[in-house]
Tab-separated table of C-alpha atoms in Angstrom:
chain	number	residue	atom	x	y	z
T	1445	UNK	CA	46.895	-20.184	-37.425
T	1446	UNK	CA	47.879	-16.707	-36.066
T	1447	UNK	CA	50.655	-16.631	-38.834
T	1448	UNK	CA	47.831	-17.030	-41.474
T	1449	UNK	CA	45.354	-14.613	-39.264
T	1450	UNK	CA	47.911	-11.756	-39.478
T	1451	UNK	CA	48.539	-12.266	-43.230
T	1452	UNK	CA	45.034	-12.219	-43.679
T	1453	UNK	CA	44.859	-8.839	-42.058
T	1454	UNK	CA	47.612	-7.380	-43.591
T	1455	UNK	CA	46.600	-8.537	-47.118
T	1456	UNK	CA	42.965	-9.452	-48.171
T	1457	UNK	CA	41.574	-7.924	-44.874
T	1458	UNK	CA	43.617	-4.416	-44.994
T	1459	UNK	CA	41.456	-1.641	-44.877
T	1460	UNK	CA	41.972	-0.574	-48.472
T	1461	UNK	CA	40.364	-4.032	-49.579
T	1462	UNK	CA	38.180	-4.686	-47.805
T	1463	UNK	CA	36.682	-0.549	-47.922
T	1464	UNK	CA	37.284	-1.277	-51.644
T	1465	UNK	CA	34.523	-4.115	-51.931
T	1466	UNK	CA	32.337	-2.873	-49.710
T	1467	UNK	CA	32.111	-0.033	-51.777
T	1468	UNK	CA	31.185	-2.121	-54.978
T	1469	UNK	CA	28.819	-3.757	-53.068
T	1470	UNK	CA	26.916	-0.375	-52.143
T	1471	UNK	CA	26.964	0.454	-55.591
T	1472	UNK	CA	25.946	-2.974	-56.747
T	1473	UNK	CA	22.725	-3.251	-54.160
T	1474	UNK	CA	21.579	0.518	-54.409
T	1475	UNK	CA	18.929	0.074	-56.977
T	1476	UNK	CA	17.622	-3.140	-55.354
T	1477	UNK	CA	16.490	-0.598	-52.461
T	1478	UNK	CA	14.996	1.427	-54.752
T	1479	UNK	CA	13.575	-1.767	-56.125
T	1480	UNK	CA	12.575	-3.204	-52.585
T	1481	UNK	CA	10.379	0.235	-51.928
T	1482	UNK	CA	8.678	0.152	-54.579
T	1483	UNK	CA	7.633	-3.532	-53.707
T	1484	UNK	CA	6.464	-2.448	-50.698
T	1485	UNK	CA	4.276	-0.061	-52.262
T	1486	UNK	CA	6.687	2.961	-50.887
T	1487	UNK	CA	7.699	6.530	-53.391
T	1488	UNK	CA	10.844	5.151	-55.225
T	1489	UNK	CA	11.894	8.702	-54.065
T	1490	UNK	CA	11.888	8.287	-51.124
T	1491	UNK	CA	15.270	9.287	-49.691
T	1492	UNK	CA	14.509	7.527	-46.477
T	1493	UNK	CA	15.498	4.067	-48.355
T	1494	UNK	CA	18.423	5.309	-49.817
T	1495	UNK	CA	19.745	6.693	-46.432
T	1496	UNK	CA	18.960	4.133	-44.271
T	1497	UNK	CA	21.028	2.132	-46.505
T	1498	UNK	CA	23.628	3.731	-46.481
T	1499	UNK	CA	23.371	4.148	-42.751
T	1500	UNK	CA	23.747	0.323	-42.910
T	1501	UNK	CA	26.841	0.417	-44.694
T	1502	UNK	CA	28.788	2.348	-43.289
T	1503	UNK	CA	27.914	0.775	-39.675
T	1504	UNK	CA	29.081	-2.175	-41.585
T	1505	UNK	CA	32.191	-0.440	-42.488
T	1506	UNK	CA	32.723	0.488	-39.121
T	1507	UNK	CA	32.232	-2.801	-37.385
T	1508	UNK	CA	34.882	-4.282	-40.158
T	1509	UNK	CA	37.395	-1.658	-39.394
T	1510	UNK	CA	37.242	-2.214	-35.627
T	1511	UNK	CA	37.186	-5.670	-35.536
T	1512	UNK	CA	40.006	-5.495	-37.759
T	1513	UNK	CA	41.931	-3.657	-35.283
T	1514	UNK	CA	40.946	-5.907	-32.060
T	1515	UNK	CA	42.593	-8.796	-33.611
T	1516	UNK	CA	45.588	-6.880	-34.757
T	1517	UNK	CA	45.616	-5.808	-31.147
T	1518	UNK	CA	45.196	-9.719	-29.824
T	1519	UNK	CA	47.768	-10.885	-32.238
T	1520	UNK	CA	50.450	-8.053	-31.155
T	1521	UNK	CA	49.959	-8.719	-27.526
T	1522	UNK	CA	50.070	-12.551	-28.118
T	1523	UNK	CA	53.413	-12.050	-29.748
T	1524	UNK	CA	54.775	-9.703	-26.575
């Protein structure tokens, strides 16, 4: 299990992948926020969506990125 856990983070779960298709999935949902506001009877320019958003995504980004490192962390001191 902690074999496969640190080829998993060294391979589909390294930072460039995973950054990769988060990005495509920004890209990909952007105009369903648009979409949501004006569902919800807000301006479709409204910047407030858009940011927000992207606020979201990049805490997203973050949380991946750190939880990546704890369990590289874990599996380096479980090896010591």
């Amino acid at each position: 299990f902690l074999d496969r856990l640190r080829e998993l983070c060294h391979g589909v779960f390294s930072e460039p992948q995973f950054m990769s298709a988060i990005d495509d999935l920004e890209t990909r949902l952007l105009p369903e926020v648009t979409h949501s506001a004006r569902l919800r009877g807000q301006r479709p320019d409204n910047n407030n969506n858009e940011e927000q958003f992207r606020d979201q995504m990049d805490s997203f980004r973050r949380q991946l990125k750190h939880r990546r490192t704890f369990i590289l962390k874990e599996l380096n001191a479980l090896a010591n």
